[in-house]
CSV table of C-alpha atoms in Angstrom, one decimal:
chain,number,residue,atom,x,y,z
A,599,ASP,CA,12.2,-59.4,-25.5
A,600,ALA,CA,15.7,-59.7,-24.6
A,601,LYS,CA,18.0,-60.0,-27.8
A,602,THR,CA,20.6,-62.4,-25.9
A,603,THR,CA,20.6,-65.9,-24.8
A,604,GLN,CA,22.7,-67.0,-21.7
A,605,PRO,CA,22.8,-70.4,-19.9
A,606,PRO,CA,20.6,-70.1,-16.7
A,607,SER,CA,23.3,-71.2,-14.3
A,608,MET,CA,27.0,-71.9,-14.0
A,609,ASP,CA,29.5,-73.0,-11.3
A,610,CYS,CA,33.1,-72.0,-11.1
A,611,ALA,CA,35.8,-72.9,-8.5
A,612,GLU,CA,37.4,-70.0,-6.5
A,613,GLY,CA,40.5,-68.9,-8.1
A,614,ARG,CA,39.8,-70.2,-11.4
A,615,ALA,CA,38.6,-68.2,-14.5
A,616,ALA,CA,34.9,-68.0,-15.0
A,617,ASN,CA,33.8,-67.8,-18.6
A,618,LEU,CA,30.3,-66.7,-19.1
A,619,PRO,CA,28.9,-67.2,-22.7
A,620,CYS,CA,26.5,-65.1,-24.5
A,621,ASN,CA,24.8,-65.5,-27.8
A,622,HIS,CA,23.4,-62.6,-29.8
A,623,SER,CA,22.9,-63.8,-33.3
A,624,THR,CA,20.8,-60.9,-34.4
A,625,ILE,CA,23.0,-58.2,-33.3
A,626,SER,CA,23.2,-55.2,-35.6
A,627,GLY,CA,26.3,-53.4,-36.8
A,628,ASN,CA,26.1,-50.5,-34.3
A,629,GLU,CA,24.8,-52.4,-31.3
A,630,TYR,CA,27.1,-52.7,-28.4
A,631,VAL,CA,27.4,-55.7,-26.2
A,632,TYR,CA,27.2,-54.8,-22.4
A,633,TRP,CA,27.7,-56.9,-19.3
A,634,TYR,CA,26.5,-56.1,-15.9
A,635,ARG,CA,26.1,-58.3,-12.9
A,636,GLN,CA,23.7,-58.0,-9.7
A,637,ILE,CA,24.5,-59.3,-6.4
A,638,HIS,CA,21.5,-60.3,-4.5
A,639,SER,CA,18.9,-57.3,-4.0
A,640,GLN,CA,21.6,-54.6,-5.1
A,641,GLY,CA,21.5,-52.4,-8.1
A,642,PRO,CA,23.2,-53.9,-11.3
A,643,GLN,CA,26.8,-53.1,-11.4
A,644,TYR,CA,28.3,-52.2,-14.8
A,645,ILE,CA,31.3,-54.5,-15.7
A,646,ILE,CA,32.5,-54.1,-19.3
A,647,HIS,CA,31.2,-53.3,-22.9
A,648,GLY,CA,32.6,-53.5,-26.6
A,649,LEU,CA,31.6,-53.1,-30.1
A,650,LYS,CA,33.8,-55.2,-32.2
A,651,ASN,CA,37.0,-55.5,-30.5
A,652,ASN,CA,38.0,-57.5,-27.3
A,653,GLU,CA,38.2,-55.4,-24.3
A,654,THR,CA,39.7,-55.7,-20.9
A,655,ASN,CA,39.4,-53.6,-17.6
A,656,GLU,CA,40.3,-54.2,-14.2
A,657,MET,CA,37.1,-56.3,-13.5
A,658,ALA,CA,37.0,-58.6,-16.6
A,659,SER,CA,37.7,-59.1,-20.3
A,660,LEU,CA,35.1,-59.3,-23.0
A,661,ILE,CA,35.8,-61.5,-26.0
A,662,ILE,CA,33.6,-60.9,-29.1
A,663,THR,CA,33.5,-63.3,-32.0
A,664,GLU,CA,34.5,-61.9,-35.3
A,665,ASP,CA,30.9,-62.3,-36.8
A,666,ARG,CA,29.9,-60.6,-33.5
A,667,LYS,CA,26.9,-63.1,-33.0
A,668,SER,CA,28.4,-64.3,-29.6
A,669,SER,CA,30.6,-63.0,-27.0
A,670,THR,CA,32.3,-64.4,-23.6
A,671,LEU,CA,32.7,-62.5,-20.3
A,672,ILE,CA,36.1,-63.8,-18.6
A,673,LEU,CA,36.4,-63.3,-14.9
A,674,PRO,CA,40.3,-64.1,-14.7
A,675,HIS,CA,40.4,-65.3,-11.1
A,676,ALA,CA,36.9,-65.8,-9.7
A,677,THR,CA,36.2,-65.1,-5.9
A,678,LEU,CA,33.4,-65.8,-3.7
A,679,ARG,CA,32.4,-62.1,-4.1
A,680,ASP,CA,31.9,-62.8,-7.8
A,681,THR,CA,28.9,-65.0,-7.0
A,682,ALA,CA,25.9,-62.9,-8.8
A,683,VAL,CA,23.7,-63.0,-11.8
A,684,TYR,CA,25.5,-61.7,-14.9
A,685,TYR,CA,23.5,-60.0,-17.6
A,686,CYS,CA,24.7,-59.7,-21.3
A,687,ILE,CA,22.9,-56.9,-23.0
A,688,VAL,CA,23.0,-55.6,-26.5
A,689,ARG,CA,22.1,-52.2,-27.3
A,690,PHE,CA,22.4,-49.0,-29.4
A,691,HIS,CA,23.9,-46.1,-27.9
A,692,ARG,CA,21.4,-43.2,-27.8
A,693,GLY,CA,21.3,-40.7,-30.7
A,694,SER,CA,19.8,-41.2,-34.3
A,695,GLY,CA,16.5,-42.2,-32.8
A,696,ASN,CA,17.8,-44.9,-30.5
A,697,THR,CA,16.6,-45.0,-26.7
A,698,GLY,CA,18.7,-45.7,-23.9
A,699,LYS,CA,16.8,-48.3,-22.3
A,700,LEU,CA,18.2,-51.6,-21.4
A,701,ILE,CA,16.4,-54.8,-22.0
A,702,PHE,CA,17.5,-57.4,-19.4
A,703,GLY,CA,17.0,-61.1,-19.9
A,704,GLN,CA,17.1,-63.6,-17.1
A,705,GLY,CA,20.9,-63.6,-17.0
A,706,THR,CA,23.3,-66.5,-15.8
A,707,THR,CA,23.6,-67.1,-12.1
A,708,LEU,CA,27.2,-67.6,-11.5
A,709,GLN,CA,28.0,-69.5,-8.3
A,710,VAL,CA,31.6,-69.4,-7.2
A,711,LYS,CA,32.4,-72.5,-4.9
A,712,PRO,CA,35.3,-72.8,-2.6
B,1475,LYS,CA,33.2,-39.5,-7.2
B,1476,ALA,CA,29.9,-40.4,-5.5
B,1477,GLY,CA,27.7,-42.9,-7.2
B,1478,VAL,CA,24.0,-42.9,-7.9
B,1479,THR,CA,22.0,-42.4,-4.8
B,1480,GLN,CA,18.3,-43.2,-4.1
B,1481,THR,CA,16.2,-42.4,-1.4
B,1482,PRO,CA,14.6,-44.0,0.8
B,1483,ARG,CA,16.0,-47.5,0.3
B,1484,TYR,CA,13.0,-49.2,1.9
B,1485,LEU,CA,9.4,-48.2,2.0
B,1486,ILE,CA,6.1,-49.8,3.1
B,1487,LYS,CA,2.8,-48.8,2.0
B,1488,THR,CA,-0.6,-49.6,1.8
B,1489,ARG,CA,-2.9,-50.4,-1.1
B,1490,GLY,CA,-4.4,-47.0,-2.6
B,1491,GLN,CA,-1.8,-44.8,-1.2
B,1492,GLN,CA,0.8,-43.1,-3.5
B,1493,VAL,CA,4.6,-42.9,-3.2
B,1494,THR,CA,7.5,-40.7,-4.2
B,1495,LEU,CA,11.0,-42.1,-4.8
B,1496,SER,CA,14.0,-40.0,-5.3
B,1497,CYS,CA,17.2,-40.5,-7.4
B,1498,SER,CA,20.5,-38.2,-7.6
B,1499,PRO,CA,22.7,-39.1,-10.5
B,1500,ILE,CA,26.4,-39.3,-10.5
B,1501,SER,CA,27.8,-35.7,-10.6
B,1502,GLY,CA,27.8,-34.4,-14.2
B,1503,HIS,CA,25.4,-37.0,-15.4
B,1504,ARG,CA,22.3,-35.4,-17.2
B,1505,SER,CA,20.4,-38.6,-18.2
B,1506,VAL,CA,18.3,-40.7,-15.8
B,1507,SER,CA,16.4,-43.9,-16.4
B,1508,TRP,CA,14.3,-45.8,-14.0
B,1509,TYR,CA,13.7,-49.6,-14.0
B,1510,GLN,CA,11.3,-51.8,-11.9
B,1511,GLN,CA,12.6,-55.2,-10.7
B,1512,THR,CA,10.1,-58.0,-9.6
B,1513,PRO,CA,10.7,-61.7,-9.3
B,1514,GLY,CA,8.2,-62.6,-11.7
B,1515,GLN,CA,8.9,-59.9,-14.6
B,1516,GLY,CA,12.6,-59.2,-13.9
B,1517,LEU,CA,14.1,-55.9,-14.5
B,1518,GLN,CA,11.8,-53.8,-16.8
B,1519,PHE,CA,12.4,-50.3,-18.1
B,1520,LEU,CA,10.0,-47.5,-16.8
B,1521,PHE,CA,11.1,-44.2,-18.4
B,1522,GLU,CA,14.2,-42.2,-19.1
B,1523,TYR,CA,14.9,-38.5,-18.8
B,1524,PHE,CA,17.4,-35.9,-20.1
B,1525,SER,CA,17.4,-32.2,-19.7
B,1526,GLU,CA,14.2,-32.4,-17.9
B,1527,THR,CA,12.2,-34.1,-20.8
B,1528,GLN,CA,11.0,-37.7,-20.6
B,1529,ARG,CA,12.6,-39.0,-23.7
B,1530,ASN,CA,11.1,-42.7,-23.6
B,1531,LYS,CA,8.5,-44.7,-21.6
B,1532,GLY,CA,8.1,-48.3,-21.0
B,1533,ASN,CA,4.8,-50.2,-20.9
B,1534,PHE,CA,3.3,-49.1,-17.6
B,1535,PRO,CA,0.2,-47.8,-16.6
B,1536,GLY,CA,-0.4,-44.0,-16.2
B,1537,ARG,CA,0.0,-44.5,-12.4
B,1538,PHE,CA,3.6,-44.6,-12.9
B,1539,SER,CA,5.0,-41.0,-13.5
B,1540,GLY,CA,8.3,-39.1,-13.3
B,1541,ARG,CA,10.1,-36.0,-13.8
B,1542,GLN,CA,13.7,-34.8,-13.8
B,1543,PHE,CA,14.6,-31.4,-12.2
B,1544,SER,CA,17.2,-28.7,-13.5
B,1545,ASN,CA,20.0,-30.1,-11.6
B,1546,SER,CA,19.3,-33.7,-13.1
B,1547,ARG,CA,17.8,-35.3,-9.8
B,1548,SER,CA,14.7,-37.1,-10.8
B,1549,GLU,CA,11.7,-38.5,-9.0
B,1550,MET,CA,9.2,-41.2,-9.6
B,1551,ASN,CA,5.7,-41.3,-8.4
B,1552,VAL,CA,3.3,-44.2,-8.1
B,1553,SER,CA,-0.3,-43.5,-7.4
B,1554,THR,CA,-2.9,-45.6,-6.1
B,1555,LEU,CA,-0.7,-48.4,-5.1
B,1556,GLU,CA,-1.5,-51.9,-5.8
B,1557,LEU,CA,-0.1,-55.3,-4.4
B,1558,GLY,CA,1.7,-55.9,-7.6
B,1559,ASP,CA,3.7,-52.6,-7.5
B,1560,SER,CA,5.8,-54.2,-4.7
B,1561,ALA,CA,9.4,-54.3,-6.3
B,1562,LEU,CA,12.8,-53.0,-6.3
B,1563,TYR,CA,12.8,-49.7,-8.1
B,1564,LEU,CA,16.2,-48.8,-9.6
B,1565,CYS,CA,17.6,-45.7,-11.1
B,1566,ALA,CA,20.4,-45.5,-13.6
B,1567,SER,CA,22.3,-42.5,-14.8
B,1568,SER,CA,24.7,-41.8,-17.7
B,1569,TRP,CA,27.0,-39.1,-18.8
B,1570,TRP,CA,25.3,-39.4,-22.3
B,1571,THR,CA,24.5,-36.2,-24.3
B,1572,SER,CA,23.5,-35.7,-27.7
B,1573,GLY,CA,26.5,-35.9,-30.2
B,1574,ALA,CA,28.5,-38.1,-27.6
B,1575,GLU,CA,27.0,-41.5,-28.4
B,1576,ASN,CA,30.0,-43.3,-27.2
B,1577,THR,CA,29.5,-42.3,-23.6
B,1578,ASP,CA,26.0,-44.2,-22.9
B,1579,THR,CA,27.2,-46.6,-20.1
B,1580,GLN,CA,24.5,-46.4,-17.4
B,1581,TYR,CA,25.3,-46.7,-13.8
B,1582,PHE,CA,22.7,-47.9,-11.2
B,1583,GLY,CA,22.2,-46.9,-7.7
B,1584,PRO,CA,21.1,-49.4,-4.8
B,1585,GLY,CA,17.5,-49.2,-5.5
B,1586,THR,CA,14.3,-48.5,-3.2
B,1587,ARG,CA,12.7,-51.4,-2.0
B,1588,LEU,CA,8.9,-50.9,-2.0
B,1589,THR,CA,6.4,-53.4,-0.2
B,1590,VAL,CA,2.8,-52.6,-0.7
B,1591,LEU,CA,0.5,-54.3,1.8
């Protein structure tokens, strides 16, 4: 079972920030938070990941709460092309007996509207 | 740098046949994982390979198998196809190597859409 909880769907107006929440209350100290998105029938696209600190890249920002039990993915200026299913995944990196497999939940379907 | 490539992109087979799908990882990536995506079960892990060795396997029957070659390219095989094997099969590669645990981001290919009739 996935170790994260996400709302099944969200809407966002084009040009506005999209804030996608994720709960991971059972996260372990060495588990990372990863975000992927999947546009219809394509392979999942890596967006961003973090361990404790907030992270930002050219696609998005990741805000992780201090207790690490939840996080928010922020798309600063959503466009129609950002319409996709967004997956929040918590995982260990490989090593020390951990596997690399990703456990996907149902994700959040983000609909960006004009 | 080219991304993960998968061939073929689309495939139609009949029940009882077997199929082989191919995955070429991003140049320099040595770890390859396979996933199955269906509307009912979502994205599920099949297996992962590193240095030509299967490191982990998901909960799939023995009809599903795979291998990795010395150049890190990977193939997966499904024998005795069933209707329920119709799915999008995804391959992901990673730069991960033992001792470099901060480099384990997996990048996915476009997938192979398998239809079993």
